[in-house]
């Protein structure tokens, strides 16, 4: 897990490249390096050492002229080394090195061999290829400066003031100067008409367990994010079983405003049940408000729900790294795959339900995955997401949608996921947690967090200022004072129109109040359907 920067084109000063790369030093606090290729191109790397702590420094050279930088983890790197790359000589034991060797063996068409999360750039002479993992678990941006040089970077802040145009690199694509963008990841589950597979609870259980197992690959201590919700509790439970077999302890971490926060209480029950070494972190609303400026600089978004949820995640990540943990498992993706958000129960039809799950998975890189990466990497912490394993996606999304819809099961969201792990003979979770109602993370840390945040933001924006919202921010105009406040901070750090255009707002469908809080849905046990009273407009 790292920060990468590549500049293809001559004439850039090496000291300037180092300065740009160091803007992402929080992503890689362990070591850094810059390589200038024979043709005058640049590769820079800010390293968080996870695999091969001693010889895995990047950029890494292939067998001859090709060099590469990579951010992420390749879980099948040993299989690749011992299989299709067995005729290659490797310089390190790093998982990253397989990328440059796959390029040398197959040319551009190799991304589908990779099982993991990744953003990479390989430069070979004047030729190059950049690629991003199937769903965009790892961030990547690209741009062009006034002299025609091409830039790639893990975070926008490294290139925004250098490029005349820049944008988000699309997930599941690679880019070369010869081909432009190529969509290499074309799964069958993207076609909603192919969702006709029969429900197999055992397959769900076994495939998710294997996904968790491979994500325990690490040469450093590993932990789990445990909110007390279904998704993080399941990944924690599976991980705890594997770690017990290995004779290793598992550290779990939760956060809330205090010990009475909904998530904190549920997480404590799960931790006691699993026997993890549990750490409960608290933060105050005042502390959360105080770091909003720095947080939005890290996040590179003004999306309301991303800011709300990233604040506790930011404090939690800091506490985790202070305890010596560098890798955590997280539960992102389950709500999108199984229609777990409360608004899904209002879907007009099974086909609408299926289309929405697919669209939410495809857009995860704009919201939950962005939040999960940047709020953790702000403190040099790597987050891994088992629910977004390629094999699990192919299995779960293609299940018949009528098996997933909450109406079918008395309003229980993610019913089939809960049922798959409802094994009384060898229970994975306490019954009350396994069947607990969906609680969105920014709500679960304590309802006062969002309520007070809305009030604070409103107090910082006058009516006169808000009336000029469309004039100040013609693109994606903020519809509430809270959104206006976040957008103003974002604009201070990233004033370019191109920067604003990288952001997508997360908005629930099929409910009257479109605030992203779960409590805005009438089905919530603590519903507050008047939260953030002004509606949020869905952008075209």
Coordinates of C-alpha atoms in Angstrom, one line a residue:
X1 CA 0.0 0.0 0.0
X2 CA 1.6 3.2 -1.1
X3 CA 1.3 6.5 -3.1
X4 CA 2.5 6.4 -6.7
X5 CA 3.3 9.2 -9.1
X6 CA 4.4 8.8 -12.8
X7 CA 5.2 11.6 -15.2
X8 CA 5.7 10.6 -18.8
X9 CA 7.5 13.3 -20.8
X10 CA 10.8 15.1 -20.6
X11 CA 11.9 18.3 -18.9
X12 CA 10.6 18.0 -15.4
X13 CA 12.9 18.8 -12.6
X14 CA 13.6 15.8 -10.3
X15 CA 13.4 18.0 -7.1
X16 CA 9.9 19.1 -8.3
X17 CA 8.8 15.5 -8.9
X18 CA 10.0 14.7 -5.3
X19 CA 7.9 17.6 -3.9
X20 CA 4.8 16.4 -5.8
X21 CA 5.2 12.9 -4.6
X22 CA 5.8 14.0 -1.0
X23 CA 2.3 15.6 -1.0
X24 CA 1.2 11.9 -0.6
X25 CA 3.8 11.0 2.1
X26 CA 1.0 10.0 4.5
X27 CA 0.3 7.1 2.2
X28 CA 3.8 5.7 2.5
X29 CA 5.6 6.7 5.7
X30 CA 8.2 3.9 5.5
X31 CA 10.4 4.9 2.6
X32 CA 10.4 6.8 -0.7
X33 CA 12.3 6.9 -4.0
X34 CA 12.2 8.5 -7.4
X35 CA 13.5 6.8 -10.6
X36 CA 14.4 8.7 -13.8
X37 CA 14.2 6.3 -16.8
X38 CA 16.8 6.4 -19.6
X39 CA 14.2 8.3 -21.7
X40 CA 13.7 11.0 -19.0
X41 CA 10.4 9.8 -17.6
X42 CA 9.7 9.7 -13.8
X43 CA 8.4 7.1 -11.4
X44 CA 8.0 8.1 -7.7
X45 CA 6.9 6.0 -4.8
X46 CA 5.9 6.6 -1.2
X47 CA 6.0 3.2 0.5
X48 CA 4.0 1.6 3.2
X49 CA 5.8 -1.7 3.8
X50 CA 3.4 -4.6 4.0
X51 CA 5.0 -7.5 2.0
X52 CA 8.8 -8.0 1.7
X53 CA 9.8 -5.4 4.2
X54 CA 13.5 -5.5 3.4
X55 CA 13.9 -5.8 -0.4
X56 CA 10.5 -4.6 -1.8
X57 CA 11.4 -1.0 -2.3
X58 CA 9.9 0.6 -5.4
X59 CA 10.2 1.6 -8.3
X60 CA 11.0 -2.0 -9.3
X61 CA 12.8 -3.0 -12.5
X62 CA 11.8 -5.9 -14.6
X63 CA 14.2 -8.2 -16.3
X64 CA 15.5 -5.5 -18.7
X65 CA 14.3 -2.0 -19.5
X66 CA 10.8 -1.9 -17.9
X67 CA 10.2 -0.2 -14.5
X68 CA 7.0 0.0 -12.4
X69 CA 5.3 1.4 -9.4
X70 CA 2.3 -0.1 -7.7
X71 CA -0.2 0.8 -5.0
X72 CA -2.2 -2.1 -3.5
X73 CA -1.8 -5.8 -2.9
X74 CA -1.7 -8.8 -5.4
X75 CA -3.1 -11.7 -3.4
X76 CA -2.2 -14.4 -6.0
X77 CA 1.4 -13.3 -6.5
X78 CA 2.8 -16.6 -5.3
X79 CA 0.6 -18.6 -7.7
X80 CA 1.7 -16.3 -10.6
X81 CA 5.4 -16.7 -9.7
X82 CA 5.1 -20.5 -9.4
X83 CA 2.9 -20.8 -12.5
X84 CA 2.9 -18.6 -15.7
X85 CA 5.9 -16.6 -14.5
X86 CA 8.0 -19.5 -13.4
X87 CA 10.5 -18.9 -16.2
X88 CA 11.2 -15.3 -14.9
X89 CA 13.9 -14.3 -12.4
X90 CA 12.6 -12.0 -9.7
X91 CA 14.6 -9.3 -7.8
X92 CA 12.4 -9.2 -4.7
X93 CA 9.7 -11.3 -2.9
X94 CA 7.3 -8.3 -3.2
X95 CA 3.8 -9.1 -4.5
X96 CA 4.1 -6.0 -6.6
X97 CA 6.9 -7.3 -8.8
X98 CA 4.7 -9.8 -10.7
X99 CA 3.1 -6.8 -12.5
X100 CA 6.2 -5.8 -14.5
X101 CA 6.9 -9.4 -15.3
X102 CA 3.3 -10.0 -16.6
X103 CA 3.8 -6.9 -18.8
X104 CA 7.1 -8.4 -20.1
X105 CA 5.4 -11.7 -20.9
X106 CA 2.0 -10.6 -22.2
X107 CA 2.3 -7.0 -23.3
X108 CA -0.7 -4.9 -22.5
X109 CA -3.2 -7.7 -21.9
X110 CA -2.5 -9.0 -18.5
X111 CA -4.7 -7.2 -15.9
X112 CA -7.1 -10.1 -15.7
X113 CA -4.4 -12.3 -14.3
X114 CA -4.2 -10.1 -11.2
X115 CA -6.3 -11.0 -8.1
X116 CA -6.1 -8.0 -5.8
X117 CA -6.4 -4.3 -5.5
X118 CA -4.1 -2.2 -7.5
X119 CA -3.1 1.0 -9.3
X120 CA 0.1 0.7 -11.3
X121 CA 2.2 2.3 -14.0
X122 CA 4.8 0.4 -16.0
X123 CA 7.3 2.4 -18.2
X124 CA 9.4 0.7 -20.9
X125 CA 11.4 3.1 -23.0
X126 CA 8.8 5.6 -24.3
X127 CA 6.0 3.0 -24.0
X128 CA 3.9 2.7 -20.9
X129 CA 0.8 1.2 -19.4
X130 CA -1.3 2.3 -16.4
X131 CA -4.1 0.2 -14.8
X132 CA -6.6 0.2 -12.0
X133 CA -8.3 -2.7 -10.2
X134 CA -11.7 -3.9 -11.3
X135 CA -13.8 -1.8 -8.8
X136 CA -11.4 1.0 -8.0
X137 CA -10.5 -0.1 -4.4
X138 CA -7.2 1.8 -5.0
X139 CA -7.4 5.4 -6.2
X140 CA -5.8 6.7 -9.4
X141 CA -5.9 10.0 -11.2
X142 CA -4.5 11.0 -14.6
X143 CA -3.9 14.3 -16.3
X144 CA -2.0 16.2 -19.0
X145 CA 0.0 19.4 -18.5
X146 CA 0.5 22.3 -20.9
X147 CA 3.6 20.6 -22.4
X148 CA 1.7 17.4 -23.2
X149 CA 3.3 15.4 -20.4
X150 CA 1.1 12.6 -19.0
X151 CA 0.6 12.3 -15.2
X152 CA -0.7 9.4 -13.1
X153 CA -1.0 9.7 -9.3
X154 CA -2.7 8.0 -6.3
X155 CA -4.2 11.3 -5.1
X156 CA -5.4 14.4 -7.0
X157 CA -3.4 16.7 -4.8
X158 CA -0.1 15.6 -6.5
X159 CA -1.2 16.7 -10.0
X160 CA -4.1 19.1 -9.8
X161 CA -2.0 22.3 -10.0
X162 CA 0.3 20.8 -12.6
X163 CA -2.2 19.7 -15.2
X164 CA -4.4 21.7 -17.6
X165 CA -6.9 18.8 -17.5
X166 CA -7.2 15.8 -15.1
X167 CA -9.8 13.3 -14.1
X168 CA -10.4 10.0 -12.2
X169 CA -8.9 6.9 -13.8
X170 CA -11.8 4.6 -14.5
X171 CA -11.8 1.3 -12.5
X172 CA -11.4 -1.9 -14.5
X173 CA -9.5 -0.2 -17.3
X174 CA -5.9 0.1 -18.5
X175 CA -4.4 2.9 -20.5
X176 CA -1.6 2.9 -23.1
X177 CA -0.6 5.6 -25.6
X178 CA -1.4 3.2 -28.4
X179 CA -4.9 2.0 -27.2
X180 CA -6.2 4.8 -25.0
X181 CA -8.5 3.4 -22.3
X182 CA -9.4 -0.3 -22.5
X183 CA -12.0 -1.9 -20.3
X184 CA -10.4 -5.2 -19.4
X185 CA -12.8 -6.2 -16.6
X186 CA -16.1 -7.2 -18.2
X187 CA -17.9 -9.5 -15.8
X188 CA -21.2 -11.1 -16.6
X189 CA -22.8 -9.7 -13.4
X190 CA -22.9 -6.2 -15.1
X191 CA -25.8 -7.5 -17.2
X192 CA -28.9 -7.4 -14.9
X193 CA -30.7 -9.9 -17.2
X194 CA -28.2 -12.6 -16.3
X195 CA -29.2 -12.6 -12.6
X196 CA -31.0 -15.9 -12.6
X197 CA -28.7 -18.1 -10.4
X198 CA -30.3 -20.2 -7.7
X199 CA -29.5 -19.4 -4.1
X200 CA -26.6 -21.5 -2.6
X201 CA -26.0 -20.5 1.0
X202 CA -23.1 -22.8 1.4
X203 CA -21.3 -21.3 -1.6
X204 CA -21.8 -17.8 -0.2
X205 CA -20.3 -18.9 3.1
X206 CA -17.3 -20.7 1.5
X207 CA -16.5 -18.0 -1.1
X208 CA -16.6 -15.2 1.4
X209 CA -14.4 -17.2 3.8
X210 CA -11.9 -17.8 1.1
X211 CA -11.9 -14.1 0.2
X212 CA -11.1 -13.2 3.8
X213 CA -8.4 -15.9 4.0
X214 CA -6.4 -14.6 1.1
X215 CA -6.6 -11.0 2.5
X216 CA -4.8 -12.1 5.7
X217 CA -1.6 -12.1 3.6
X218 CA 0.8 -9.8 5.4
X219 CA 4.3 -9.5 6.9
X220 CA 3.1 -7.0 9.4
X221 CA 0.4 -7.1 12.2
X222 CA -3.2 -7.2 10.9
X223 CA -6.5 -6.2 12.5
X224 CA -10.2 -5.8 11.7
X225 CA -12.6 -2.8 11.6
X226 CA -15.5 -3.9 13.8
X227 CA -18.5 -1.5 13.7
X228 CA -20.9 -4.0 15.1
X229 CA -22.9 -4.1 11.9
X230 CA -23.4 -7.3 9.9
X231 CA -20.7 -6.7 7.3
X232 CA -17.7 -5.9 9.5
X233 CA -18.8 -8.4 12.1
X234 CA -18.9 -11.2 9.5
X235 CA -15.4 -10.4 8.1
X236 CA -14.2 -10.2 11.7
X237 CA -15.7 -13.6 12.6
X238 CA -14.2 -15.3 9.6
X239 CA -10.8 -13.7 10.2
X240 CA -10.9 -14.7 13.9
X241 CA -11.4 -18.4 12.9
X242 CA -8.4 -18.3 10.6
X243 CA -6.2 -16.4 13.0
X244 CA -7.0 -18.9 15.8
X245 CA -5.9 -21.7 13.5
X246 CA -2.6 -19.9 13.0
X247 CA -2.2 -19.3 16.7
X248 CA -2.2 -15.6 16.3
X249 CA -4.3 -12.9 18.1
X250 CA -6.7 -10.7 16.2
X251 CA -7.1 -7.1 17.1
X252 CA -10.5 -5.5 16.5
X253 CA -11.3 -1.8 16.5
X254 CA -14.5 0.2 16.9
X255 CA -15.3 3.9 17.3
X256 CA -18.1 6.0 18.7
X257 CA -18.9 9.2 20.5
X258 CA -19.0 7.2 23.7
X259 CA -19.5 3.6 24.9
X260 CA -23.3 4.0 24.5
X261 CA -23.1 4.6 20.7
X262 CA -25.2 2.0 18.8
X263 CA -22.2 0.6 16.9
X264 CA -19.9 0.6 20.0
X265 CA -22.3 -1.5 22.0
X266 CA -22.8 -4.0 19.2
X267 CA -19.1 -4.2 18.5
X268 CA -18.3 -5.0 22.1
X269 CA -20.8 -7.9 21.9
X270 CA -19.1 -9.3 18.8
X271 CA -15.6 -8.9 20.2
X272 CA -16.5 -10.7 23.4
X273 CA -18.1 -13.5 21.4
X274 CA -15.1 -13.9 19.1
X275 CA -12.5 -13.4 21.7
X276 CA -10.6 -10.6 19.9
X277 CA -8.3 -8.1 21.5
X278 CA -10.7 -5.3 21.3
X279 CA -10.0 -1.6 21.2
X280 CA -12.8 1.0 21.5
X281 CA -12.0 4.5 20.4
X282 CA -14.0 7.6 21.3
X283 CA -14.0 11.1 19.7
X284 CA -15.9 14.2 20.5
X285 CA -18.1 16.2 18.1
X286 CA -15.8 19.2 18.7
X287 CA -12.8 17.2 17.6
X288 CA -14.7 16.0 14.5
X289 CA -15.6 19.6 13.5
X290 CA -12.1 20.8 14.2
X291 CA -10.5 18.4 11.6
X292 CA -13.0 19.0 8.7
X293 CA -10.6 21.1 6.8
X294 CA -7.7 18.6 6.9
X295 CA -10.1 15.8 6.4
X296 CA -11.5 17.2 3.1
X297 CA -8.0 17.8 1.9
X298 CA -7.2 14.1 2.5
X299 CA -10.5 12.8 1.0
X300 CA -10.6 15.0 -2.1
X301 CA -14.4 15.0 -2.1
X302 CA -17.2 17.2 -0.9
X303 CA -19.8 14.4 -0.9
X304 CA -21.9 14.8 2.2
X305 CA -22.1 11.2 3.4
X306 CA -18.3 10.6 2.6
X307 CA -17.4 13.5 4.9
X308 CA -19.8 12.5 7.7
X309 CA -18.5 8.8 7.7
X310 CA -14.8 9.6 7.1
X311 CA -14.5 11.7 10.2
X312 CA -14.8 8.9 12.7
X313 CA -12.8 6.6 10.3
X314 CA -10.0 9.2 10.3
X315 CA -9.7 9.2 14.2
X316 CA -10.0 5.4 14.3
X317 CA -7.2 4.9 11.7
X318 CA -4.9 7.2 13.7
X319 CA -5.5 5.1 16.8
X320 CA -5.0 1.9 15.0
X321 CA -1.6 2.8 13.5
X322 CA -0.5 4.2 16.9
X323 CA -1.0 0.6 18.2
X324 CA 1.4 -0.8 15.5
X325 CA -1.3 -2.2 13.2
X326 CA -0.7 -1.5 9.5
X327 CA -3.5 -3.6 7.8
X328 CA -7.2 -4.0 8.6
X329 CA -10.1 -5.8 7.0
X330 CA -13.2 -3.8 6.3
X331 CA -16.8 -4.5 5.3
X332 CA -17.3 -2.2 2.3
X333 CA -19.4 -3.6 -0.5
X334 CA -22.0 -5.8 1.1
X335 CA -24.7 -3.2 1.2
X336 CA -24.3 -2.6 -2.5
X337 CA -24.2 -6.3 -3.5
X338 CA -27.2 -7.4 -1.4
X339 CA -29.3 -4.2 -1.4
X340 CA -28.6 -3.5 2.2
X341 CA -29.5 0.2 2.4
X342 CA -32.9 0.8 3.8
X343 CA -34.2 2.5 0.7
X344 CA -33.8 -0.7 -1.3
X345 CA -37.0 -2.0 0.3
X346 CA -38.9 0.7 -1.7
X347 CA -37.6 -0.6 -5.1
X348 CA -40.5 -0.6 -7.6
X349 CA -39.6 -4.0 -9.0
X350 CA -37.1 -6.8 -8.8
X351 CA -35.4 -5.6 -11.9
X352 CA -35.1 -2.0 -10.5
X353 CA -33.7 -3.6 -7.4
X354 CA -31.1 -5.6 -9.4
X355 CA -30.1 -2.6 -11.6
X356 CA -29.6 -0.5 -8.5
X357 CA -27.3 -3.1 -6.8
X358 CA -25.2 -3.3 -9.9
X359 CA -25.0 0.5 -10.3
X360 CA -24.1 0.9 -6.6
X361 CA -21.3 -1.6 -6.9
X362 CA -20.0 0.1 -10.1
X363 CA -19.9 3.5 -8.4
X364 CA -18.4 2.3 -5.1
X365 CA -15.1 4.0 -6.2
X366 CA -16.8 7.4 -5.9
X367 CA -18.0 7.0 -2.3
X368 CA -17.4 4.1 0.1
X369 CA -14.1 2.9 -1.5
X370 CA -12.8 6.5 -1.7
X371 CA -13.6 7.0 1.9
X372 CA -12.2 3.7 3.0
X373 CA -8.9 4.3 1.2
X374 CA -8.2 8.0 1.9
X375 CA -9.4 8.2 5.5
X376 CA -7.2 5.2 6.4
X377 CA -4.3 6.1 4.3
X378 CA -4.2 9.5 5.8
X379 CA -2.5 7.7 8.6
X380 CA -0.6 5.0 6.6
X381 CA -3.2 2.3 7.2
X382 CA -4.1 -0.3 4.6
X383 CA -7.8 -1.3 4.3
X384 CA -8.8 -4.6 2.5
X385 CA -12.3 -5.4 1.4
X386 CA -13.2 -9.1 1.2
X387 CA -16.8 -8.5 -0.1
X388 CA -15.4 -7.1 -3.3
X389 CA -13.4 -10.2 -4.3
X390 CA -14.0 -11.0 -8.0
X391 CA -15.2 -14.6 -7.3
X392 CA -17.6 -13.4 -4.6
X393 CA -19.1 -10.7 -6.8
X394 CA -19.6 -13.2 -9.6
X395 CA -21.5 -15.5 -7.2
X396 CA -23.5 -13.0 -5.2
X397 CA -24.7 -10.5 -7.8
X398 CA -26.0 -13.1 -10.2
X399 CA -28.4 -14.6 -7.6
X400 CA -32.0 -14.0 -8.6
X401 CA -33.0 -10.6 -7.3
X402 CA -36.3 -11.8 -5.8
X403 CA -34.1 -13.8 -3.4
X404 CA -32.5 -10.5 -2.1
X405 CA -35.5 -8.1 -1.9
X406 CA -36.3 -7.2 1.7
X407 CA -40.1 -7.4 1.1
X408 CA -39.7 -11.1 0.6
X409 CA -38.4 -11.6 4.1
X410 CA -40.5 -9.3 6.3
X411 CA -38.3 -6.3 5.7
X412 CA -35.0 -7.9 6.7
X413 CA -32.3 -6.4 4.5
X414 CA -29.4 -8.6 3.3
X415 CA -31.5 -11.6 4.4
X416 CA -29.6 -14.2 2.3
X417 CA -26.2 -13.0 3.7
X418 CA -27.6 -13.3 7.2
X419 CA -29.1 -16.7 6.5
X420 CA -25.9 -18.0 5.0
X421 CA -24.1 -17.4 8.3
X422 CA -26.9 -18.5 10.6
X423 CA -25.3 -21.7 11.6
X424 CA -26.4 -22.6 15.2
X425 CA -24.1 -25.6 15.4
X426 CA -21.0 -23.4 14.8
X427 CA -22.3 -19.8 15.2
X428 CA -20.4 -17.0 13.5
X429 CA -22.1 -14.1 15.5
X430 CA -24.4 -13.5 18.4
X431 CA -28.0 -13.8 17.1
X432 CA -28.9 -10.2 17.9
X433 CA -26.0 -8.9 15.9
X434 CA -26.5 -11.3 13.0
X435 CA -30.1 -10.0 12.6
X436 CA -29.4 -6.4 13.6
X437 CA -31.0 -3.7 11.4
X438 CA -28.7 -1.9 9.0
X439 CA -27.0 1.2 10.6
X440 CA -25.0 3.4 8.4
X441 CA -21.5 4.1 9.8
X442 CA -22.0 7.9 10.3
X443 CA -25.2 7.2 12.2
X444 CA -23.9 4.3 14.3
X445 CA -21.1 6.2 15.9
X446 CA -23.8 8.2 17.7
X447 CA -26.8 10.0 16.3
X448 CA -25.7 13.3 17.8
X449 CA -22.7 13.3 15.3
X450 CA -24.7 14.0 12.2
X451 CA -27.4 16.1 13.9
X452 CA -24.8 18.5 15.5
X453 CA -22.7 18.5 12.3
X454 CA -25.7 19.7 10.3
X455 CA -26.4 22.4 12.8
X456 CA -22.8 23.5 12.9
X457 CA -22.4 23.8 9.1
X458 CA -25.7 25.7 8.9
X459 CA -24.3 28.2 11.4
X460 CA -21.2 28.8 9.2
X461 CA -23.1 29.7 6.1
X462 CA -25.3 32.8 5.9
X463 CA -28.5 32.9 3.9
X464 CA -26.9 35.5 1.6
X465 CA -24.0 33.2 0.9
X466 CA -26.3 30.2 0.3
X467 CA -28.4 32.2 -2.1
X468 CA -25.2 32.5 -4.3
X469 CA -24.6 28.8 -4.4
X470 CA -25.4 28.3 -8.0
X471 CA -23.3 31.3 -9.0
X472 CA -20.3 30.2 -6.9
X473 CA -20.6 26.5 -7.7
X474 CA -22.4 26.1 -11.1
X475 CA -21.3 22.4 -11.3
X476 CA -23.0 20.1 -8.8
X477 CA -24.5 23.0 -6.9
X478 CA -24.8 22.3 -3.2
X479 CA -28.4 21.9 -2.1
X480 CA -28.0 22.3 1.7
X481 CA -25.9 24.5 3.9
X482 CA -24.0 21.5 5.0
X483 CA -23.1 20.6 1.4
X484 CA -22.2 24.2 0.8
X485 CA -19.8 24.3 3.7
X486 CA -18.0 21.2 2.6
X487 CA -17.8 22.4 -1.0
X488 CA -16.3 25.7 0.1
X489 CA -13.5 23.9 1.9
X490 CA -12.9 21.6 -1.1
X491 CA -12.8 24.6 -3.4
X492 CA -10.1 26.2 -1.2
X493 CA -7.9 23.2 -1.7
X494 CA -8.9 22.2 -5.2
X495 CA -10.3 25.3 -7.1
X496 CA -10.1 23.7 -10.5
X497 CA -13.4 22.8 -12.3
X498 CA -11.8 19.5 -13.2
X499 CA -11.4 18.7 -9.5
X500 CA -15.1 19.4 -8.7
X501 CA -16.0 17.1 -11.6
X502 CA -14.2 14.1 -10.1
X503 CA -16.8 14.0 -7.3
X504 CA -20.1 12.1 -7.3
X505 CA -22.8 12.7 -4.7
X506 CA -24.2 9.6 -2.9
X507 CA -28.0 9.9 -2.8
X508 CA -30.6 7.3 -1.9
X509 CA -33.5 6.5 -4.2
X510 CA -37.1 5.8 -3.7
X511 CA -37.7 7.8 -0.5
X512 CA -39.1 11.2 0.2
X513 CA -36.1 12.6 2.1
X514 CA -32.9 12.2 0.0
X515 CA -30.5 12.9 2.8
X516 CA -27.9 10.0 2.9
X517 CA -28.5 9.2 6.6
X518 CA -30.1 5.9 7.1
X519 CA -32.5 7.6 9.6
X520 CA -34.0 9.5 6.7
X521 CA -35.8 6.3 5.8
X522 CA -39.1 5.7 7.6
X523 CA -38.2 2.1 8.1
X524 CA -35.3 2.9 10.5
X525 CA -36.1 2.0 14.1
X526 CA -34.9 5.5 15.0
X527 CA -36.3 7.2 11.9
X528 CA -35.9 11.0 11.6
X529 CA -37.4 11.6 8.2
X530 CA -37.1 15.4 8.6
X531 CA -33.3 15.2 8.9
X532 CA -31.5 17.9 6.8
X533 CA -34.9 19.4 5.9
X534 CA -33.9 20.7 2.5
X535 CA -34.0 18.1 -0.2
X536 CA -30.9 17.1 -2.2
X537 CA -31.3 17.3 -5.9
X538 CA -30.1 14.4 -8.0
X539 CA -27.6 15.7 -10.6
X540 CA -28.3 14.9 -14.2

